[in-house]
Coordinates of C-alpha atoms in Angstrom, one line a residue:
M22 CA -48.8 -79.5 -55.1
S23 CA -48.7 -82.1 -52.2
A24 CA -47.3 -79.6 -49.9
G25 CA -50.0 -77.0 -50.9
A26 CA -52.7 -79.6 -50.3
L27 CA -51.3 -80.1 -46.8
L28 CA -51.4 -76.5 -46.1
V29 CA -55.1 -76.0 -47.3
H30 CA -56.6 -79.1 -45.6
G31 CA -54.4 -79.4 -42.3
Y32 CA -53.4 -82.3 -40.3
H33 CA -54.9 -83.6 -37.1
R34 CA -53.3 -86.8 -35.7
G35 CA -55.6 -88.9 -33.4
A36 CA -58.9 -87.3 -34.9
E37 CA -62.1 -89.0 -35.7
D38 CA -61.3 -92.6 -37.3
A39 CA -57.8 -92.5 -36.0
E40 CA -59.2 -93.4 -32.7
I41 CA -60.1 -96.7 -34.2
Y42 CA -56.9 -97.3 -36.2
D43 CA -54.0 -95.7 -34.2
P44 CA -54.5 -97.8 -30.9
G45 CA -54.1 -101.1 -33.0
I46 CA -50.7 -99.8 -34.0
L47 CA -49.7 -98.8 -30.5
K48 CA -50.8 -102.2 -29.2
I49 CA -48.4 -103.9 -31.6
L50 CA -45.6 -101.7 -30.7
D51 CA -46.3 -102.0 -26.9
P52 CA -48.6 -105.1 -26.1
A53 CA -48.7 -103.7 -22.5
L54 CA -50.8 -100.9 -23.4
F55 CA -54.7 -101.0 -23.6
P56 CA -55.2 -104.0 -21.2
R57 CA -59.0 -103.1 -21.0
N58 CA -61.6 -102.5 -23.7
S59 CA -59.2 -103.2 -26.6
E60 CA -62.0 -105.1 -28.4
F61 CA -63.3 -101.7 -29.6
F62 CA -60.4 -101.0 -31.9
Q63 CA -58.9 -104.8 -32.3
S64 CA -62.0 -105.7 -33.9
H65 CA -60.8 -103.4 -36.9
A66 CA -57.2 -104.1 -36.4
H67 CA -57.7 -107.9 -36.9
L68 CA -59.1 -107.5 -40.4
T69 CA -56.2 -105.5 -41.8
L70 CA -52.5 -105.3 -42.0
Y71 CA -52.4 -101.5 -41.7
P72 CA -51.5 -101.5 -38.0
N73 CA -48.7 -104.1 -38.8
F74 CA -47.4 -102.0 -41.7
V75 CA -47.2 -98.9 -39.7
A76 CA -45.7 -100.6 -36.7
A77 CA -43.0 -101.9 -39.1
C78 CA -42.3 -98.5 -40.5
V79 CA -41.7 -97.2 -36.9
R80 CA -39.5 -100.1 -36.0
I81 CA -37.4 -99.9 -39.2
T82 CA -37.1 -96.0 -39.1
H83 CA -36.7 -95.7 -35.3
L84 CA -38.6 -92.6 -35.5
P85 CA -41.4 -91.8 -33.0
F86 CA -44.7 -92.8 -33.9
A87 CA -46.2 -89.5 -34.4
F88 CA -43.5 -88.6 -37.0
V89 CA -44.1 -91.8 -38.8
L90 CA -47.8 -91.0 -39.2
F91 CA -47.2 -87.7 -40.4
F92 CA -44.7 -88.6 -43.0
L93 CA -46.9 -91.5 -44.1
H94 CA -49.7 -89.0 -44.5
V95 CA -47.7 -86.6 -46.7
T96 CA -46.4 -89.7 -48.8
T97 CA -50.2 -90.8 -49.2
I98 CA -51.2 -87.4 -50.4
F99 CA -48.4 -87.4 -52.9
L100 CA -49.2 -90.9 -54.0
V101 CA -52.9 -89.9 -54.6
L102 CA -52.0 -86.8 -56.6
L103 CA -49.5 -88.9 -58.5
A104 CA -51.9 -91.4 -59.4
C105 CA -54.4 -88.7 -60.5
W106 CA -51.7 -87.2 -62.7
K107 CA -50.9 -90.4 -64.6
L108 CA -54.6 -91.1 -65.0
S109 CA -55.1 -87.8 -66.5
D110 CA -52.4 -88.4 -68.8
E111 CA -54.3 -91.4 -70.3
L112 CA -57.7 -89.4 -70.3
F113 CA -56.4 -85.8 -71.7
S114 CA -53.9 -85.0 -74.3
D115 CA -53.9 -81.4 -73.3
L116 CA -51.1 -80.5 -70.6
R117 CA -53.2 -77.9 -68.9
A118 CA -56.0 -80.3 -68.6
R119 CA -53.8 -82.9 -66.6
W120 CA -52.4 -80.1 -64.4
A121 CA -56.0 -78.6 -63.8
G122 CA -57.6 -82.0 -63.1
T123 CA -54.9 -83.0 -60.5
A124 CA -55.0 -79.5 -59.1
L125 CA -58.9 -79.7 -58.5
V126 CA -58.5 -83.1 -56.6
A127 CA -55.6 -81.5 -54.5
S128 CA -58.0 -78.5 -53.7
L129 CA -60.9 -80.7 -52.6
L130 CA -59.2 -83.6 -50.7
T131 CA -61.4 -82.8 -47.5
L132 CA -64.6 -82.4 -49.7
P133 CA -67.3 -84.5 -47.8
V134 CA -68.6 -87.4 -49.9
A135 CA -72.5 -87.3 -50.0
G136 CA -74.2 -89.2 -47.3
T137 CA -71.0 -91.5 -46.6
G138 CA -69.4 -89.6 -43.6
L139 CA -66.2 -89.8 -45.8
Y140 CA -63.8 -87.4 -47.2
I141 CA -61.8 -87.8 -50.6
L142 CA -58.8 -87.9 -48.2
D143 CA -58.9 -87.4 -44.4
Q144 CA -56.7 -84.9 -42.4
Y145 CA -55.1 -87.7 -40.8
M146 CA -53.3 -91.1 -41.7
N147 CA -55.6 -94.1 -42.1
P148 CA -55.8 -97.2 -44.3
R149 CA -58.4 -95.5 -46.6
G150 CA -55.7 -93.2 -48.1
I151 CA -53.7 -96.3 -49.1
A152 CA -56.6 -98.1 -50.6
L153 CA -57.5 -95.0 -52.5
F154 CA -54.1 -94.5 -54.5
A155 CA -53.8 -98.3 -54.7
A156 CA -57.3 -98.4 -56.6
L157 CA -56.3 -95.4 -58.7
F158 CA -53.1 -97.1 -59.8
A159 CA -55.0 -100.4 -60.4
L160 CA -57.4 -98.6 -62.8
L161 CA -54.4 -97.0 -64.6
G162 CA -53.1 -100.6 -65.1
A163 CA -56.4 -101.7 -66.5
I164 CA -56.5 -98.6 -68.8
K165 CA -53.1 -99.3 -70.1
R166 CA -53.9 -103.2 -70.4
K167 CA -51.1 -103.9 -67.8
Y168 CA -53.2 -106.3 -65.9
F169 CA -50.2 -107.5 -63.8
Q170 CA -49.8 -103.9 -62.5
T171 CA -53.6 -103.9 -61.8
A172 CA -53.3 -107.2 -59.8
L173 CA -50.3 -105.9 -57.8
W174 CA -52.1 -102.7 -56.6
T175 CA -55.2 -104.8 -55.7
L176 CA -53.0 -107.1 -53.7
L177 CA -51.7 -104.3 -51.8
A178 CA -55.0 -102.6 -51.0
T179 CA -56.9 -105.7 -50.1
P180 CA -55.2 -106.7 -46.8
I181 CA -55.0 -102.7 -46.0
H182 CA -58.6 -102.0 -46.4
P183 CA -60.7 -104.9 -47.7
L184 CA -63.8 -103.1 -48.4
M185 CA -62.4 -100.1 -50.3
A186 CA -60.4 -102.6 -52.3
V187 CA -63.4 -104.3 -53.3
F188 CA -65.0 -101.0 -54.6
G189 CA -61.9 -100.4 -56.6
L190 CA -61.7 -103.8 -58.0
T191 CA -65.4 -103.5 -59.0
L192 CA -64.8 -100.4 -60.9
V193 CA -61.8 -102.0 -62.6
L194 CA -64.1 -105.0 -63.7
I195 CA -66.9 -102.7 -64.8
F196 CA -64.3 -100.7 -67.0
V197 CA -62.7 -103.9 -68.5
W198 CA -66.2 -105.3 -69.2
L199 CA -67.3 -102.4 -71.0
R200 CA -64.3 -102.2 -73.1
D201 CA -63.6 -105.7 -73.8
F202 CA -66.3 -108.2 -72.9
R203 CA -69.7 -106.8 -72.3
R204 CA -70.5 -109.5 -69.8
T205 CA -72.4 -109.2 -66.7
P206 CA -69.9 -108.0 -64.0
A207 CA -70.9 -110.3 -61.3
A208 CA -68.0 -109.2 -59.1
A209 CA -70.0 -105.9 -58.6
A210 CA -71.9 -107.6 -55.7
C211 CA -69.0 -109.5 -54.3
F212 CA -68.9 -107.3 -51.1
F213 CA -72.1 -108.9 -49.8
P214 CA -71.3 -112.1 -47.9
L215 CA -74.2 -114.4 -48.7
G216 CA -73.9 -115.6 -45.2
A217 CA -75.2 -112.4 -43.7
L218 CA -78.3 -112.7 -45.8
F219 CA -79.5 -115.1 -43.1
A220 CA -78.1 -113.5 -40.0
Y221 CA -80.8 -111.7 -37.8
P222 CA -78.9 -109.3 -35.5
S223 CA -79.7 -108.7 -32.0
E224 CA -82.2 -106.1 -30.8
S225 CA -79.1 -104.1 -29.4
Y226 CA -77.3 -104.1 -32.5
R227 CA -80.6 -103.1 -34.3
R228 CA -81.0 -100.1 -32.1
A229 CA -77.4 -99.0 -32.7
V230 CA -77.2 -99.7 -36.4
L231 CA -80.5 -97.5 -36.7
T232 CA -78.6 -94.4 -35.3
R233 CA -76.4 -94.4 -38.2
G234 CA -78.4 -92.5 -40.8
D235 CA -75.4 -92.8 -43.3
Y236 CA -76.2 -96.5 -43.5
F237 CA -79.6 -96.1 -45.0
L238 CA -80.6 -94.3 -48.2
L239 CA -84.0 -93.7 -47.0
R240 CA -82.7 -91.6 -44.1
W241 CA -80.5 -89.4 -46.2
E242 CA -81.2 -85.6 -46.4
W243 CA -82.3 -84.1 -49.7
Y244 CA -78.9 -82.6 -50.2
E245 CA -77.2 -85.9 -49.8
W246 CA -79.6 -87.2 -52.5
L247 CA -78.4 -84.3 -54.8
G248 CA -74.9 -85.4 -53.9
L249 CA -75.9 -88.9 -55.2
A250 CA -77.8 -87.9 -58.3
A251 CA -75.5 -85.0 -59.6
P252 CA -72.5 -87.2 -60.1
M253 CA -74.4 -89.2 -62.5
V254 CA -75.8 -86.4 -64.5
L255 CA -72.1 -84.8 -64.7
L256 CA -70.7 -88.2 -65.7
W257 CA -73.1 -88.6 -68.5
W258 CA -72.5 -84.9 -69.7
F259 CA -68.7 -85.6 -69.5
G260 CA -69.0 -88.5 -71.4
R261 CA -70.9 -86.9 -74.2
L262 CA -68.3 -84.2 -74.3
A263 CA -65.6 -86.8 -74.5
R264 CA -67.1 -88.6 -77.4
K265 CA -67.5 -85.3 -79.2
Q266 CA -63.9 -84.6 -78.9
G267 CA -62.9 -88.2 -79.7
M268 CA -61.7 -89.0 -76.2
Q269 CA -62.8 -92.6 -76.1
T270 CA -61.0 -93.8 -73.0
L271 CA -62.4 -90.7 -71.1
A272 CA -66.0 -91.4 -72.5
L273 CA -65.8 -95.2 -71.5
L274 CA -64.6 -94.3 -67.9
C275 CA -67.5 -92.1 -67.5
D276 CA -69.8 -95.0 -68.6
A277 CA -68.0 -97.3 -66.3
L278 CA -68.5 -94.9 -63.4
I279 CA -72.2 -94.3 -64.1
L280 CA -72.7 -98.1 -64.1
F281 CA -70.5 -98.4 -61.0
E282 CA -72.5 -96.0 -59.0
A283 CA -75.9 -97.6 -60.4
V284 CA -75.0 -101.0 -59.3
N285 CA -74.0 -99.9 -55.8
F286 CA -77.1 -97.7 -55.5
A287 CA -79.3 -100.8 -56.4
A288 CA -77.4 -102.9 -53.6
A289 CA -78.0 -99.7 -51.2
V290 CA -81.8 -99.6 -51.9
V291 CA -82.0 -103.4 -51.2
V292 CA -80.1 -103.3 -47.8
S293 CA -82.2 -100.1 -46.7
I294 CA -85.6 -101.6 -47.0
P295 CA -86.1 -105.3 -45.7
P296 CA -85.6 -105.2 -41.8
R297 CA -83.9 -108.7 -42.2
L298 CA -81.2 -107.2 -44.2
V299 CA -80.2 -104.7 -41.6
G300 CA -77.1 -106.8 -40.9
L301 CA -75.8 -106.0 -44.4
A302 CA -76.2 -102.1 -44.0
H303 CA -72.6 -101.6 -42.4
Y304 CA -71.2 -102.6 -45.7
Q305 CA -72.4 -99.2 -47.0
P306 CA -72.7 -99.6 -50.7
M307 CA -72.9 -95.9 -51.5
R308 CA -69.2 -95.6 -50.3
C309 CA -68.6 -96.1 -53.9
L310 CA -69.2 -92.4 -54.2
H311 CA -65.6 -92.1 -52.7
L312 CA -64.2 -93.0 -56.2
V313 CA -66.8 -91.4 -58.0
Y314 CA -66.0 -88.1 -56.4
V315 CA -62.2 -88.4 -57.0
F316 CA -62.9 -88.7 -60.9
L317 CA -65.6 -85.9 -60.9
A318 CA -62.9 -83.6 -59.7
L319 CA -60.2 -85.1 -62.0
I320 CA -62.4 -85.1 -65.0
G321 CA -64.2 -81.7 -64.5
G322 CA -60.8 -80.1 -63.6
G323 CA -59.4 -81.4 -67.0
F324 CA -62.3 -80.0 -69.0
L325 CA -62.0 -77.0 -67.0
G326 CA -58.3 -76.5 -67.6
Q327 CA -58.6 -77.4 -71.4
W328 CA -61.4 -75.2 -72.4
V329 CA -61.7 -72.4 -69.8
L330 CA -58.6 -71.8 -67.9
R331 CA -56.1 -72.4 -70.8
D332 CA -52.8 -70.6 -70.5
R333 CA -54.3 -67.5 -68.7
A334 CA -52.7 -67.2 -65.4
W335 CA -55.4 -64.9 -64.0
R336 CA -58.1 -67.4 -64.7
W337 CA -56.3 -70.1 -62.7
M338 CA -56.1 -67.7 -59.8
V339 CA -59.7 -66.7 -60.0
V340 CA -60.7 -70.4 -59.8
F341 CA -58.1 -72.1 -57.4
V342 CA -57.5 -69.1 -54.9
P343 CA -61.1 -68.7 -53.6
L344 CA -61.6 -72.5 -53.8
C345 CA -58.7 -73.4 -51.5
T346 CA -59.6 -70.3 -49.3
G347 CA -63.0 -71.8 -48.8
M348 CA -61.7 -75.3 -48.2
F349 CA -59.3 -73.8 -45.6
Y350 CA -61.9 -71.9 -43.9
A351 CA -64.1 -74.9 -43.8
Q352 CA -61.4 -76.9 -41.9
R353 CA -60.9 -74.1 -39.5
Q354 CA -64.5 -74.2 -38.6
L355 CA -64.3 -78.1 -38.2
F356 CA -61.2 -77.8 -36.0
P357 CA -61.4 -74.4 -34.5
A358 CA -59.8 -75.2 -31.0
T359 CA -56.7 -76.8 -32.5
E360 CA -53.7 -75.9 -34.8
H361 CA -54.6 -76.2 -38.5
L362 CA -51.3 -78.2 -38.7
E363 CA -50.9 -80.4 -35.7
S364 CA -47.4 -81.2 -36.6
P365 CA -45.5 -83.8 -34.4
W366 CA -42.6 -81.6 -33.5
K367 CA -44.8 -78.9 -32.0
A368 CA -46.6 -79.2 -28.4
A369 CA -50.2 -78.9 -28.4
T370 CA -52.0 -75.8 -27.3
N371 CA -55.5 -77.3 -26.9
D372 CA -56.3 -78.2 -23.3
W373 CA -57.7 -81.5 -24.0
L374 CA -54.7 -82.5 -26.1
R375 CA -52.4 -81.1 -23.3
A376 CA -54.1 -83.3 -20.8
F377 CA -54.1 -86.3 -23.2
A378 CA -50.2 -85.7 -23.4
W379 CA -49.7 -85.4 -19.8
I380 CA -51.6 -88.8 -19.3
R381 CA -49.4 -90.3 -21.9
E382 CA -46.3 -89.4 -20.1
N383 CA -47.2 -89.7 -16.4
T384 CA -49.8 -92.3 -15.7
P385 CA -49.3 -96.2 -15.6
R386 CA -49.6 -98.1 -18.9
D387 CA -52.4 -100.1 -17.4
A388 CA -54.4 -97.2 -16.0
F389 CA -58.1 -97.4 -16.7
F390 CA -59.7 -93.9 -17.3
A391 CA -63.3 -92.6 -17.6
L392 CA -64.0 -89.2 -19.1
N393 CA -67.0 -87.6 -20.7
P394 CA -68.4 -90.3 -23.1
E395 CA -69.3 -87.7 -25.4
H396 CA -65.9 -85.8 -25.3
M397 CA -65.2 -86.2 -29.0
R398 CA -68.4 -84.2 -29.7
L399 CA -67.4 -81.2 -27.5
P400 CA -66.5 -78.1 -29.4
S401 CA -63.3 -77.5 -27.3
E402 CA -62.2 -81.2 -27.9
N403 CA -62.3 -81.1 -31.8
H404 CA -63.1 -84.7 -32.6
H405 CA -59.7 -86.1 -31.0
G406 CA -59.5 -89.7 -29.7
F407 CA -58.4 -90.5 -26.3
R408 CA -56.8 -93.9 -26.8
A409 CA -55.0 -92.4 -30.0
L410 CA -53.4 -89.6 -28.2
A411 CA -53.4 -90.6 -24.5
E412 CA -52.4 -94.2 -25.1
R413 CA -54.4 -95.5 -22.2
S414 CA -57.7 -97.8 -21.7
M415 CA -60.9 -96.0 -21.1
L416 CA -64.5 -96.9 -20.6
A417 CA -66.5 -96.9 -23.9
E418 CA -67.4 -93.6 -25.5
I419 CA -70.2 -93.0 -27.8
S420 CA -68.8 -91.4 -31.0
K421 CA -66.5 -94.2 -32.1
D422 CA -66.9 -97.2 -29.6
Y423 CA -70.8 -97.3 -30.0
G424 CA -70.3 -96.9 -33.9
V425 CA -67.8 -99.7 -34.1
G426 CA -70.3 -102.2 -32.9
T427 CA -72.4 -101.5 -35.8
M428 CA -69.7 -102.8 -38.1
F429 CA -69.7 -106.2 -36.5
P430 CA -73.2 -107.6 -36.1
N431 CA -71.9 -111.1 -35.0
L432 CA -69.8 -109.5 -32.1
P433 CA -71.2 -108.3 -28.8
L434 CA -69.5 -104.9 -29.0
V435 CA -72.8 -103.1 -29.0
E436 CA -74.0 -104.8 -26.0
H437 CA -70.6 -104.0 -24.3
S438 CA -70.6 -100.5 -25.2
E439 CA -74.2 -99.9 -24.1
E440 CA -73.5 -101.4 -20.7
Q441 CA -70.5 -99.2 -20.2
L442 CA -72.3 -96.0 -21.6
N443 CA -75.4 -96.7 -19.1
A444 CA -72.8 -96.7 -16.4
Q445 CA -71.7 -93.2 -17.3
R446 CA -75.2 -91.8 -17.9
G447 CA -75.5 -88.3 -16.2
W448 CA -71.8 -87.7 -16.5
D449 CA -72.0 -83.9 -16.3
H450 CA -73.7 -84.4 -12.9
F451 CA -71.4 -86.8 -11.4
Q452 CA -70.5 -86.8 -7.7
A453 CA -67.8 -88.5 -6.0
T454 CA -69.9 -91.3 -5.2
D455 CA -70.6 -92.1 -8.8
L456 CA -66.8 -92.0 -9.5
E457 CA -66.4 -94.5 -6.7
R458 CA -69.0 -96.8 -8.2
L459 CA -67.1 -96.6 -11.5
H460 CA -64.0 -97.7 -9.6
R461 CA -65.8 -100.6 -7.7
D462 CA -67.8 -101.9 -10.6
W463 CA -65.4 -101.3 -13.5
G464 CA -62.0 -100.9 -12.2
V465 CA -61.7 -97.2 -13.1
D466 CA -58.7 -95.7 -11.3
W467 CA -58.4 -92.3 -13.3
V468 CA -60.7 -89.7 -14.6
V469 CA -60.6 -86.7 -16.6
L470 CA -62.9 -84.1 -15.5
D471 CA -64.0 -80.5 -16.1
Q472 CA -62.6 -77.9 -13.6
T473 CA -66.1 -77.3 -12.4
G474 CA -66.6 -80.9 -11.8
V475 CA -66.3 -83.1 -8.6
I476 CA -64.0 -81.7 -5.8
G477 CA -62.1 -83.5 -3.2
L478 CA -60.0 -85.6 -5.5
D479 CA -56.3 -86.1 -5.9
C480 CA -55.8 -84.4 -9.2
P481 CA -52.0 -84.3 -10.1
Y482 CA -52.6 -82.3 -13.3
S483 CA -54.8 -79.6 -14.2
N484 CA -55.1 -76.7 -16.8
R485 CA -57.8 -74.0 -17.6
T486 CA -60.3 -76.7 -18.8
L487 CA -59.5 -80.0 -17.3
R488 CA -58.3 -82.0 -14.4
V489 CA -56.7 -85.5 -14.4
C490 CA -57.6 -87.3 -11.1
R491 CA -57.1 -90.5 -9.2
V492 CA -60.1 -92.4 -8.2
S493 CA -60.7 -95.0 -5.4
E494 CA -63.6 -96.0 -3.2
T495 CA -62.2 -93.4 -0.6
S496 CA -60.6 -90.8 -2.7
P497 CA -58.4 -88.6 -0.7
A498 CA -58.9 -84.8 -0.9
A499 CA -56.1 -83.0 -2.4
D500 CA -55.3 -79.6 -3.8
D501 CA -55.2 -79.5 -7.7
K502 CA -51.6 -79.0 -9.0
D503 CA -50.5 -77.4 -12.4

């Protein structure tokens, strides 16, 4: 099932948030990398042991970095599905329900979680996957009253992804409270540092954070509100069905999930309205939906297998073949210009990734690059991060570096990124004098340009789409070489 999930959802090293996490690992493995602008990823790396964990795996196994990330990603898929299987064993007595619930989770790993910018599990290795299976195993321990097991899994998740670990712990506390104590679960609000209530961020930070619509409930689209409300209705219905069937643990879990979402919804409303609380918005209380969606698939699939699919093979085919085909198609639309499985043992065919690979192998480790600050948004680039794949420093880009600043209201990251982005304003119309200005003002000594861009530069690498060129205040003319 893990192998099938990998084939359906694909694998894309260095994509999306890997641009934040992977350079932190590479910096540990080779401190000489990223001498410039490392604060844009080190701000995250300093809050988690995830980079240290992956770096240790590389050193212990003596495998290339790309291979270690791939094997860790496959292992994460396996552990998420294993946790789902073991949870379904506690929730359902019917074997077909267990298989169907776990299979539905496997089929929907890249389902977008409403309004949060998350998937159930990303198409690349990152700490959220570890926090997810740890949270599932922690809840399993609470269901079985094995609280030492719960504590161990929570302790594993916390240094890897502190925020997601708190969501998992909150769900555990609410479940235990409903079952055993019925006391107010004060820990439900523990992810709000009280000190931030009195922090009034800078105007630059306010401008940046207000560009993040997923932080503020009042800026969600109607379909995102539907993705928020529908789970509560479905969980209420599942709870009623469970009680009628005498499935008390399942009914209790549905109640806990409803309360879990309601508490976080209330917190999200609070931080979305008063301007003074804008500094709290980056905690994104509605990321609780990440766990809610996992259990929606697990419980919904369980009922589907028990009452509809049963032992009819054709019914399983009718449900899962179109579903997996649709998820596969959606991933191909999201990453149309790259291989579906960007395996570490196969050379890239995408021109951007080929250029990044050349840079990694042929430029000095202290090289400082500039490239289109919106390159991750270009259709041909497919959301891949330059630092994660080229392993070189670069001027700030808008997709991740600007967004990273919104996670740290007490650091001047937004101001730094704005200053560098302003220096790159009008990139599509840059001439040689603009590149010389970047060299003079910022120390940029290499650039990645379109084939139709500035002429008269020394460009030791080019392909159909891009050129990699040296920059100086008096760049010598040179013919492009392939």
